[in-house]
Amino acid sequence: MNVMPMQQESAAGLPDAYAALHRAAAAERFPALARRLSWLNALEQLIQQNHDALIAAINSDFGQRSSVETRLGELFPSLEELRSARRQLRRWMKPQRRGVSIWFLPARNRVLPQPLGVVGIVVPWNYPLFLALGPLIGALAAGNRVMIKMSEFTPATGQLLAELVARYFEPDLVCVVNGGPELAQAFTRLPFDHLLFTGSTAVGHHVMRAAADNLTPVTLELGGKSPALVARDADFARAAESIVAGKLFNAGQTCVAPDYVLVNAKDRDRLLAMLDAAATRAYPTLANNPDYSNIINQRHYQRLQDWLSEARAAGAEIRQINPAAEDLSGSRKLPLTLVLNCPADCALLREEIFGPILPVVCYDNFDQALDYINARPRPLALYLFDSDPLRIEKTLHQTISGGVCINESVLHVIQHDMPFGGVGASGMGHYHGYEGFLTFSKLKPVFEQSRWSGSWMTRPPYGRTVQWLLRLMMRG
């Protein structure tokens, strides 16, 4: 795909673009069901009529991005979520009846989901399409106008999406902006009615501070070190296959990729052998394998190499799974790299890895493994491989994480009817499905008084009637 040099928007133009969206939201404060469905239909057409160009743009940005992974990890979940929202939108929009205390009958209560207005979405580079369109679906379903900031690390995708959005949507409904850190800072300072940011925890701190100036509510989808906990009773072959699939999808550049493995010391070598075998079956070659993706750029590739060097110098054992013993120098392909006996103060055990490097940490008993997880910041995901129902329930109730997969990895993210979000250092708030609709809506409570109301009895001047009534009310 030949991509023209990307035109970077100036931060100075952001207020005008925001103002156009804000005016349109004010002119249509509650878009009807038919309007919202037409927006979702337009988005489906954008995806279906341009999926080859979108795949090519993402491949261009990565230098090598598996087209199958783009379909599985970006196009399919976007379409799945869009179609689910379209099927359920009438029910989501319907006012919800709520109970009324006996003391206020025959009044009526209901909750009305109302659009917020203008939503801002900051998109990372690792899944530039799904992490733009997923939030966009929820925001449009809820009746909002949307401004999207794409990552400067995916310029081809950013430019193409900006062109397609301009073609399929009115400019005062959805707009896409592209630019570097200066534009990103200006973007997060706009007075959005809601701001959704997906990215690192470190940058999330800055986004939240910028949003605070306008009291803009935020949803932060961050990351962290998501553990894969392998119990002694696990199906080790199945666990290894799942861990390898989750870790090597998009070359580990996934916020919910298994970040490290916890395994009983007595089972370590058995698991290592199965991880090696699973990776070899999945990727018998790497250098010219179209199914194995690149690290996004040289900066991130060098970061991973530096962290490996630090761990090696600290005494860790490094095992690379390179089945064909290929020379990968000069490329940005990094094989699955198992790290054993890594000191706890090394970056590989402190920072989110975001690459195909997998530290293996041993435990002596299951409770010790849970203690290890709980002693660290709350992860975005936790993967438990076990067959014991009691131990599964114990893990669910004694750990806190954004989401959990049992005997699987990663797939909870693309369940269209499940909320996705972090907790603590891994984020705040949810989106996807109905929870996404709620995130971008204000649940407005409406109390409707009846002409037969007895509320006059509680108004001043207070006399014997209200005293008598209060005795009844307080008695319970």
mmCIF file of N, CA and C in Angstrom, residues 253-355:
data_model
loop_
_atom_site.group_PDB
_atom_site.id
_atom_site.type_symbol
_atom_site.label_atom_id
_atom_site.label_comp_id
_atom_site.label_asym_id
_atom_site.label_seq_id
_atom_site.Cartn_x
_atom_site.Cartn_y
_atom_site.Cartn_z
ATOM 1 N N GLN A 253 2.125 -7.384 21.828
ATOM 2 C CA GLN A 253 1.801 -5.966 21.966
ATOM 3 C C GLN A 253 0.296 -5.797 22.186
ATOM 4 N N THR A 254 -0.146 -6.370 23.302
ATOM 5 C CA THR A 254 -1.556 -6.400 23.668
ATOM 6 C C THR A 254 -1.654 -6.082 25.151
ATOM 7 N N CYS A 255 -2.537 -5.174 25.521
ATOM 8 C CA CYS A 255 -2.595 -4.745 26.920
ATOM 9 C C CYS A 255 -2.977 -5.874 27.859
ATOM 10 N N VAL A 256 -3.682 -6.889 27.337
ATOM 11 C CA VAL A 256 -4.095 -8.008 28.184
ATOM 12 C C VAL A 256 -3.282 -9.267 27.911
ATOM 13 N N ALA A 257 -2.170 -9.153 27.215
ATOM 14 C CA ALA A 257 -1.315 -10.326 26.999
ATOM 15 C C ALA A 257 -0.817 -10.857 28.340
ATOM 16 N N PRO A 258 -0.684 -12.180 28.491
ATOM 17 C CA PRO A 258 -0.059 -12.692 29.705
ATOM 18 C C PRO A 258 1.327 -12.066 29.869
ATOM 19 N N ASP A 259 1.554 -11.414 31.004
ATOM 20 C CA ASP A 259 2.802 -10.678 31.177
ATOM 21 C C ASP A 259 3.864 -11.532 31.862
ATOM 22 N N TYR A 260 3.431 -12.426 32.715
ATOM 23 C CA TYR A 260 4.349 -13.371 33.336
ATOM 24 C C TYR A 260 3.559 -14.607 33.749
ATOM 25 N N VAL A 261 4.269 -15.703 33.998
ATOM 26 C CA VAL A 261 3.643 -16.963 34.374
ATOM 27 C C VAL A 261 4.058 -17.339 35.781
ATOM 28 N N LEU A 262 3.084 -17.750 36.571
ATOM 29 C CA LEU A 262 3.334 -18.324 37.888
ATOM 30 C C LEU A 262 3.092 -19.826 37.814
ATOM 31 N N VAL A 263 4.095 -20.610 38.166
ATOM 32 C CA VAL A 263 3.976 -22.055 38.102
ATOM 33 C C VAL A 263 4.662 -22.658 39.332
ATOM 34 N N ASN A 264 4.138 -23.778 39.817
ATOM 35 C CA ASN A 264 4.774 -24.456 40.932
ATOM 36 C C ASN A 264 6.188 -24.874 40.539
ATOM 37 N N ALA A 265 7.128 -24.721 41.464
ATOM 38 C CA ALA A 265 8.531 -25.019 41.165
ATOM 39 C C ALA A 265 8.710 -26.450 40.659
ATOM 40 N N LYS A 266 7.901 -27.380 41.160
ATOM 41 C CA LYS A 266 8.024 -28.778 40.748
ATOM 42 C C LYS A 266 7.550 -29.001 39.318
ATOM 43 N N ASP A 267 6.743 -28.075 38.789
ATOM 44 C CA ASP A 267 6.180 -28.216 37.443
ATOM 45 C C ASP A 267 6.869 -27.322 36.416
ATOM 46 N N ARG A 268 7.856 -26.566 36.843
ATOM 47 C CA ARG A 268 8.438 -25.557 35.954
ATOM 48 C C ARG A 268 8.973 -26.151 34.657
ATOM 49 N N ASP A 269 9.793 -27.175 34.740
ATOM 50 C CA ASP A 269 10.427 -27.712 33.535
ATOM 51 C C ASP A 269 9.411 -28.337 32.591
ATOM 52 N N ARG A 270 8.366 -28.947 33.152
ATOM 53 C CA ARG A 270 7.306 -29.513 32.308
ATOM 54 C C ARG A 270 6.590 -28.407 31.537
ATOM 55 N N LEU A 271 6.288 -27.311 32.214
ATOM 56 C CA LEU A 271 5.621 -26.204 31.530
ATOM 57 C C LEU A 271 6.536 -25.573 30.486
ATOM 58 N N LEU A 272 7.806 -25.400 30.809
ATOM 59 C CA LEU A 272 8.741 -24.813 29.855
ATOM 60 C C LEU A 272 8.803 -25.629 28.570
ATOM 61 N N ALA A 273 8.844 -26.942 28.711
ATOM 62 C CA ALA A 273 8.899 -27.798 27.524
ATOM 63 C C ALA A 273 7.637 -27.650 26.683
ATOM 64 N N MET A 274 6.512 -27.519 27.345
ATOM 65 C CA MET A 274 5.249 -27.396 26.604
ATOM 66 C C MET A 274 5.109 -26.011 25.974
ATOM 67 N N LEU A 275 5.601 -24.969 26.633
ATOM 68 C CA LEU A 275 5.606 -23.637 26.015
ATOM 69 C C LEU A 275 6.470 -23.640 24.763
ATOM 70 N N ASP A 276 7.633 -24.275 24.840
ATOM 71 C CA ASP A 276 8.533 -24.388 23.691
ATOM 72 C C ASP A 276 7.831 -25.122 22.550
ATOM 73 N N ALA A 277 7.192 -26.238 22.869
ATOM 74 C CA ALA A 277 6.518 -27.024 21.835
ATOM 75 C C ALA A 277 5.351 -26.259 21.214
ATOM 76 N N ALA A 278 4.584 -25.553 22.039
ATOM 77 C CA ALA A 278 3.430 -24.807 21.528
ATOM 78 C C ALA A 278 3.875 -23.675 20.612
ATOM 79 N N ALA A 279 4.940 -22.965 21.005
ATOM 80 C CA ALA A 279 5.437 -21.870 20.173
ATOM 81 C C ALA A 279 6.007 -22.397 18.859
ATOM 82 N N THR A 280 6.675 -23.543 18.906
ATOM 83 C CA THR A 280 7.253 -24.136 17.702
ATOM 84 C C THR A 280 6.162 -24.579 16.731
ATOM 85 N N ARG A 281 5.084 -25.156 17.244
ATOM 86 C CA ARG A 281 3.968 -25.551 16.377
ATOM 87 C C ARG A 281 3.298 -24.331 15.750
ATOM 88 N N ALA A 282 3.118 -23.303 16.540
ATOM 89 C CA ALA A 282 2.410 -22.118 16.038
ATOM 90 C C ALA A 282 3.245 -21.334 15.033
ATOM 91 N N TYR A 283 4.541 -21.227 15.292
ATOM 92 C CA TYR A 283 5.419 -20.415 14.448
ATOM 93 C C TYR A 283 6.720 -21.178 14.184
ATOM 94 N N PRO A 284 6.681 -22.162 13.262
ATOM 95 C CA PRO A 284 7.890 -22.937 12.984
ATOM 96 C C PRO A 284 9.009 -22.102 12.373
ATOM 97 N N THR A 285 8.627 -21.016 11.718
ATOM 98 C CA THR A 285 9.612 -20.035 11.242
ATOM 99 C C THR A 285 9.136 -18.651 11.667
ATOM 100 N N LEU A 286 10.075 -17.698 11.651
ATOM 101 C CA LEU A 286 9.745 -16.344 12.099
ATOM 102 C C LEU A 286 10.088 -15.279 11.067
ATOM 103 N N ALA A 287 11.255 -15.373 10.467
ATOM 104 C CA ALA A 287 11.786 -14.275 9.650
ATOM 105 C C ALA A 287 10.840 -13.863 8.533
ATOM 106 N N ASN A 288 10.354 -14.830 7.762
ATOM 107 C CA ASN A 288 9.480 -14.518 6.628
ATOM 108 C C ASN A 288 8.066 -15.034 6.842
ATOM 109 N N ASN A 289 7.706 -15.224 8.090
ATOM 110 C CA ASN A 289 6.389 -15.763 8.415
ATOM 111 C C ASN A 289 5.372 -14.621 8.453
ATOM 112 N N PRO A 290 4.403 -14.609 7.514
ATOM 113 C CA PRO A 290 3.439 -13.501 7.496
ATOM 114 C C PRO A 290 2.490 -13.493 8.684
ATOM 115 N N ASP A 291 2.459 -14.598 9.430
ATOM 116 C CA ASP A 291 1.575 -14.670 10.597
ATOM 117 C C ASP A 291 2.230 -14.145 11.867
ATOM 118 N N TYR A 292 3.525 -13.827 11.804
ATOM 119 C CA TYR A 292 4.227 -13.360 13.009
ATOM 120 C C TYR A 292 4.546 -11.885 12.854
ATOM 121 N N SER A 293 4.022 -11.074 13.738
ATOM 122 C CA SER A 293 4.073 -9.620 13.573
ATOM 123 C C SER A 293 5.373 -9.016 14.097
ATOM 124 N N ASN A 294 5.673 -7.845 13.563
ATOM 125 C CA ASN A 294 6.828 -7.059 14.002
ATOM 126 C C ASN A 294 6.544 -6.339 15.318
ATOM 127 N N ILE A 295 7.609 -5.973 16.007
ATOM 128 C CA ILE A 295 7.516 -4.931 17.028
ATOM 129 C C ILE A 295 7.276 -3.624 16.290
ATOM 130 N N ILE A 296 6.441 -2.764 16.820
ATOM 131 C CA ILE A 296 5.927 -1.609 16.084
ATOM 132 C C ILE A 296 7.008 -0.701 15.525
ATOM 133 N N ASN A 297 8.068 -0.438 16.292
ATOM 134 C CA ASN A 297 9.123 0.450 15.800
ATOM 135 C C ASN A 297 10.438 0.129 16.508
ATOM 136 N N GLN A 298 11.506 0.782 16.043
ATOM 137 C CA GLN A 298 12.837 0.495 16.579
ATOM 138 C C GLN A 298 12.960 0.895 18.037
ATOM 139 N N ARG A 299 12.276 1.949 18.424
ATOM 140 C CA ARG A 299 12.341 2.406 19.814
ATOM 141 C C ARG A 299 11.835 1.323 20.767
ATOM 142 N N HIS A 300 10.684 0.732 20.441
ATOM 143 C CA HIS A 300 10.145 -0.297 21.325
ATOM 144 C C HIS A 300 10.955 -1.595 21.228
ATOM 145 N N TYR A 301 11.484 -1.903 20.044
ATOM 146 C CA TYR A 301 12.338 -3.083 19.906
ATOM 147 C C TYR A 301 13.581 -2.936 20.780
ATOM 148 N N GLN A 302 14.186 -1.758 20.760
ATOM 149 C CA GLN A 302 15.390 -1.548 21.559
ATOM 150 C C GLN A 302 15.076 -1.580 23.051
ATOM 151 N N ARG A 303 13.907 -1.057 23.426
ATOM 152 C CA ARG A 303 13.496 -1.120 24.836
ATOM 153 C C ARG A 303 13.458 -2.563 25.321
ATOM 154 N N LEU A 304 12.888 -3.452 24.528
ATOM 155 C CA LEU A 304 12.805 -4.861 24.910
ATOM 156 C C LEU A 304 14.191 -5.491 25.001
ATOM 157 N N GLN A 305 15.050 -5.150 24.059
ATOM 158 C CA GLN A 305 16.415 -5.677 24.096
ATOM 159 C C GLN A 305 17.163 -5.180 25.336
ATOM 160 N N ASP A 306 16.957 -3.934 25.688
ATOM 161 C CA ASP A 306 17.615 -3.377 26.874
ATOM 162 C C ASP A 306 17.140 -4.082 28.138
ATOM 163 N N TRP A 307 15.844 -4.373 28.212
ATOM 164 C CA TRP A 307 15.323 -5.050 29.400
ATOM 165 C C TRP A 307 15.856 -6.476 29.500
ATOM 166 N N LEU A 308 16.017 -7.149 28.353
ATOM 167 C CA LEU A 308 16.614 -8.476 28.367
ATOM 168 C C LEU A 308 18.073 -8.413 28.820
ATOM 169 N N SER A 309 18.783 -7.424 28.338
ATOM 170 C CA SER A 309 20.192 -7.269 28.730
ATOM 171 C C SER A 309 20.310 -7.020 30.230
ATOM 172 N N GLU A 310 19.410 -6.196 30.775
ATOM 173 C CA GLU A 310 19.433 -5.930 32.210
ATOM 174 C C GLU A 310 19.195 -7.215 32.997
ATOM 175 N N ALA A 311 18.203 -8.004 32.585
ATOM 176 C CA ALA A 311 17.897 -9.239 33.297
ATOM 177 C C ALA A 311 19.053 -10.237 33.197
ATOM 178 N N ARG A 312 19.651 -10.346 32.017
ATOM 179 C CA ARG A 312 20.782 -11.264 31.833
ATOM 180 C C ARG A 312 21.949 -10.851 32.728
ATOM 181 N N ALA A 313 22.236 -9.560 32.778
ATOM 182 C CA ALA A 313 23.343 -9.077 33.609
ATOM 183 C C ALA A 313 23.079 -9.303 35.089
ATOM 184 N N ALA A 314 21.774 -9.374 35.464
ATOM 185 C CA ALA A 314 21.417 -9.583 36.866
ATOM 186 C C ALA A 314 21.361 -11.067 37.230
ATOM 187 N N GLY A 315 21.660 -11.936 36.270
ATOM 188 C CA GLY A 315 21.718 -13.360 36.574
ATOM 189 C C GLY A 315 20.567 -14.183 36.045
ATOM 190 N N ALA A 316 19.625 -13.580 35.311
ATOM 191 C CA ALA A 316 18.502 -14.336 34.768
ATOM 192 C C ALA A 316 18.960 -15.235 33.623
ATOM 193 N N GLU A 317 18.235 -16.331 33.436
ATOM 194 C CA GLU A 317 18.501 -17.225 32.303
ATOM 195 C C GLU A 317 17.526 -16.881 31.178
ATOM 196 N N ILE A 318 18.043 -16.680 29.980
ATOM 197 C CA ILE A 318 17.237 -16.264 28.836
ATOM 198 C C ILE A 318 17.162 -17.420 27.845
ATOM 199 N N ARG A 319 15.950 -17.839 27.500
ATOM 200 C CA ARG A 319 15.753 -18.900 26.512
ATOM 201 C C ARG A 319 14.869 -18.384 25.386
ATOM 202 N N GLN A 320 15.413 -18.298 24.189
ATOM 203 C CA GLN A 320 14.641 -17.846 23.036
ATOM 204 C C GLN A 320 14.162 -19.050 22.236
ATOM 205 N N ILE A 321 12.886 -19.016 21.846
ATOM 206 C CA ILE A 321 12.281 -20.105 21.072
ATOM 207 C C ILE A 321 12.318 -19.710 19.599
ATOM 208 N N ASN A 322 13.366 -20.119 18.918
ATOM 209 C CA ASN A 322 13.589 -19.783 17.515
ATOM 210 C C ASN A 322 13.757 -21.102 16.763
ATOM 211 N N PRO A 323 12.644 -21.766 16.400
ATOM 212 C CA PRO A 323 12.701 -23.154 15.918
ATOM 213 C C PRO A 323 13.631 -23.373 14.734
ATOM 214 N N ALA A 324 13.656 -22.446 13.795
ATOM 215 C CA ALA A 324 14.494 -22.618 12.605
ATOM 216 C C ALA A 324 15.876 -21.993 12.768
ATOM 217 N N ALA A 325 16.186 -21.526 13.976
ATOM 218 C CA ALA A 325 17.496 -20.904 14.255
ATOM 219 C C ALA A 325 17.825 -19.819 13.223
ATOM 220 N N GLU A 326 16.847 -18.963 12.956
ATOM 221 C CA GLU A 326 17.016 -17.916 11.940
ATOM 222 C C GLU A 326 17.765 -16.722 12.502
ATOM 223 N N ASP A 327 18.441 -16.040 11.620
ATOM 224 C CA ASP A 327 19.091 -14.774 11.973
ATOM 225 C C ASP A 327 18.046 -13.668 11.836
ATOM 226 N N LEU A 328 17.616 -13.125 12.974
ATOM 227 C CA LEU A 328 16.575 -12.088 12.964
ATOM 228 C C LEU A 328 17.159 -10.698 13.120
ATOM 229 N N SER A 329 18.489 -10.589 13.140
ATOM 230 C CA SER A 329 19.102 -9.263 13.263
ATOM 231 C C SER A 329 18.763 -8.436 12.027
ATOM 232 N N GLY A 330 18.569 -7.159 12.247
ATOM 233 C CA GLY A 330 18.166 -6.280 11.156
ATOM 234 C C GLY A 330 16.671 -6.238 10.941
ATOM 235 N N SER A 331 15.940 -7.098 11.671
ATOM 236 C CA SER A 331 14.475 -7.054 11.605
ATOM 237 C C SER A 331 13.953 -6.600 12.958
ATOM 238 N N ARG A 332 12.654 -6.382 13.042
ATOM 239 C CA ARG A 332 12.036 -6.058 14.330
ATOM 240 C C ARG A 332 11.193 -7.231 14.807
ATOM 241 N N LYS A 333 11.601 -8.439 14.416
ATOM 242 C CA LYS A 333 10.927 -9.636 14.908
ATOM 243 C C LYS A 333 11.704 -10.184 16.095
ATOM 244 N N LEU A 334 10.967 -10.450 17.166
ATOM 245 C CA LEU A 334 11.561 -10.960 18.394
ATOM 246 C C LEU A 334 10.856 -12.270 18.737
ATOM 247 N N PRO A 335 11.602 -13.375 18.868
ATOM 248 C CA PRO A 335 10.950 -14.652 19.180
ATOM 249 C C PRO A 335 10.438 -14.691 20.608
ATOM 250 N N LEU A 336 9.589 -15.671 20.878
ATOM 251 C CA LEU A 336 9.174 -15.886 22.254
ATOM 252 C C LEU A 336 10.420 -16.105 23.096
ATOM 253 N N THR A 337 10.530 -15.318 24.151
ATOM 254 C CA THR A 337 11.730 -15.347 24.990
ATOM 255 C C THR A 337 11.309 -15.622 26.426
ATOM 256 N N LEU A 338 11.689 -16.794 26.935
ATOM 257 C CA LEU A 338 11.376 -17.187 28.308
ATOM 258 C C LEU A 338 12.500 -16.701 29.220
ATOM 259 N N VAL A 339 12.135 -16.100 30.325
ATOM 260 C CA VAL A 339 13.125 -15.545 31.260
ATOM 261 C C VAL A 339 12.946 -16.238 32.606
ATOM 262 N N LEU A 340 13.997 -16.907 33.046
ATOM 263 C CA LEU A 340 13.943 -17.685 34.290
ATOM 264 C C LEU A 340 14.821 -17.032 35.343
ATOM 265 N N ASN A 341 14.406 -17.161 36.585
ATOM 266 C CA ASN A 341 15.184 -16.647 37.723
ATOM 267 C C ASN A 341 15.481 -15.151 37.585
ATOM 268 N N CYS A 342 14.498 -14.415 37.135
ATOM 269 C CA CYS A 342 14.677 -12.974 36.952
ATOM 270 C C CYS A 342 14.550 -12.261 38.301
ATOM 271 N N PRO A 343 15.517 -11.442 38.691
ATOM 272 C CA PRO A 343 15.408 -10.697 39.942
ATOM 273 C C PRO A 343 14.193 -9.765 39.933
ATOM 274 N N ALA A 344 13.572 -9.616 41.079
ATOM 275 C CA ALA A 344 12.315 -8.864 41.174
ATOM 276 C C ALA A 344 12.480 -7.394 40.828
ATOM 277 N N ASP A 345 13.705 -6.852 40.958
ATOM 278 C CA ASP A 345 13.877 -5.419 40.694
ATOM 279 C C ASP A 345 14.199 -5.122 39.236
ATOM 280 N N CYS A 346 14.236 -6.123 38.383
ATOM 281 C CA CYS A 346 14.468 -5.888 36.954
ATOM 282 C C CYS A 346 13.197 -5.343 36.298
ATOM 283 N N ALA A 347 13.386 -4.589 35.222
ATOM 284 C CA ALA A 347 12.244 -3.978 34.528
ATOM 285 C C ALA A 347 11.239 -5.028 34.053
ATOM 286 N N LEU A 348 11.718 -6.222 33.677
ATOM 287 C CA LEU A 348 10.812 -7.250 33.174
ATOM 288 C C LEU A 348 9.797 -7.702 34.215
ATOM 289 N N LEU A 349 10.113 -7.527 35.490
ATOM 290 C CA LEU A 349 9.157 -7.878 36.542
ATOM 291 C C LEU A 349 8.541 -6.656 37.212
ATOM 292 N N ARG A 350 8.901 -5.480 36.741
ATOM 293 C CA ARG A 350 8.308 -4.256 37.301
ATOM 294 C C ARG A 350 7.382 -3.556 36.316
ATOM 295 N N GLU A 351 7.734 -3.589 35.032
ATOM 296 C CA GLU A 351 7.018 -2.823 34.014
ATOM 297 C C GLU A 351 6.211 -3.755 33.112
ATOM 298 N N GLU A 352 5.155 -3.202 32.523
ATOM 299 C CA GLU A 352 4.412 -3.959 31.517
ATOM 300 C C GLU A 352 5.333 -4.196 30.326
ATOM 301 N N ILE A 353 5.446 -5.435 29.868
ATOM 302 C CA ILE A 353 6.466 -5.792 28.882
ATOM 303 C C ILE A 353 6.076 -5.356 27.478
ATOM 304 N N PHE A 354 4.880 -5.633 27.039
ATOM 305 C CA PHE A 354 4.393 -5.244 25.717
ATOM 306 C C PHE A 354 5.295 -5.785 24.610
ATOM 307 N N GLY A 355 5.560 -7.068 24.683
ATOM 308 C CA GLY A 355 6.373 -7.746 23.685
ATOM 309 C C GLY A 355 6.407 -9.223 24.013
#
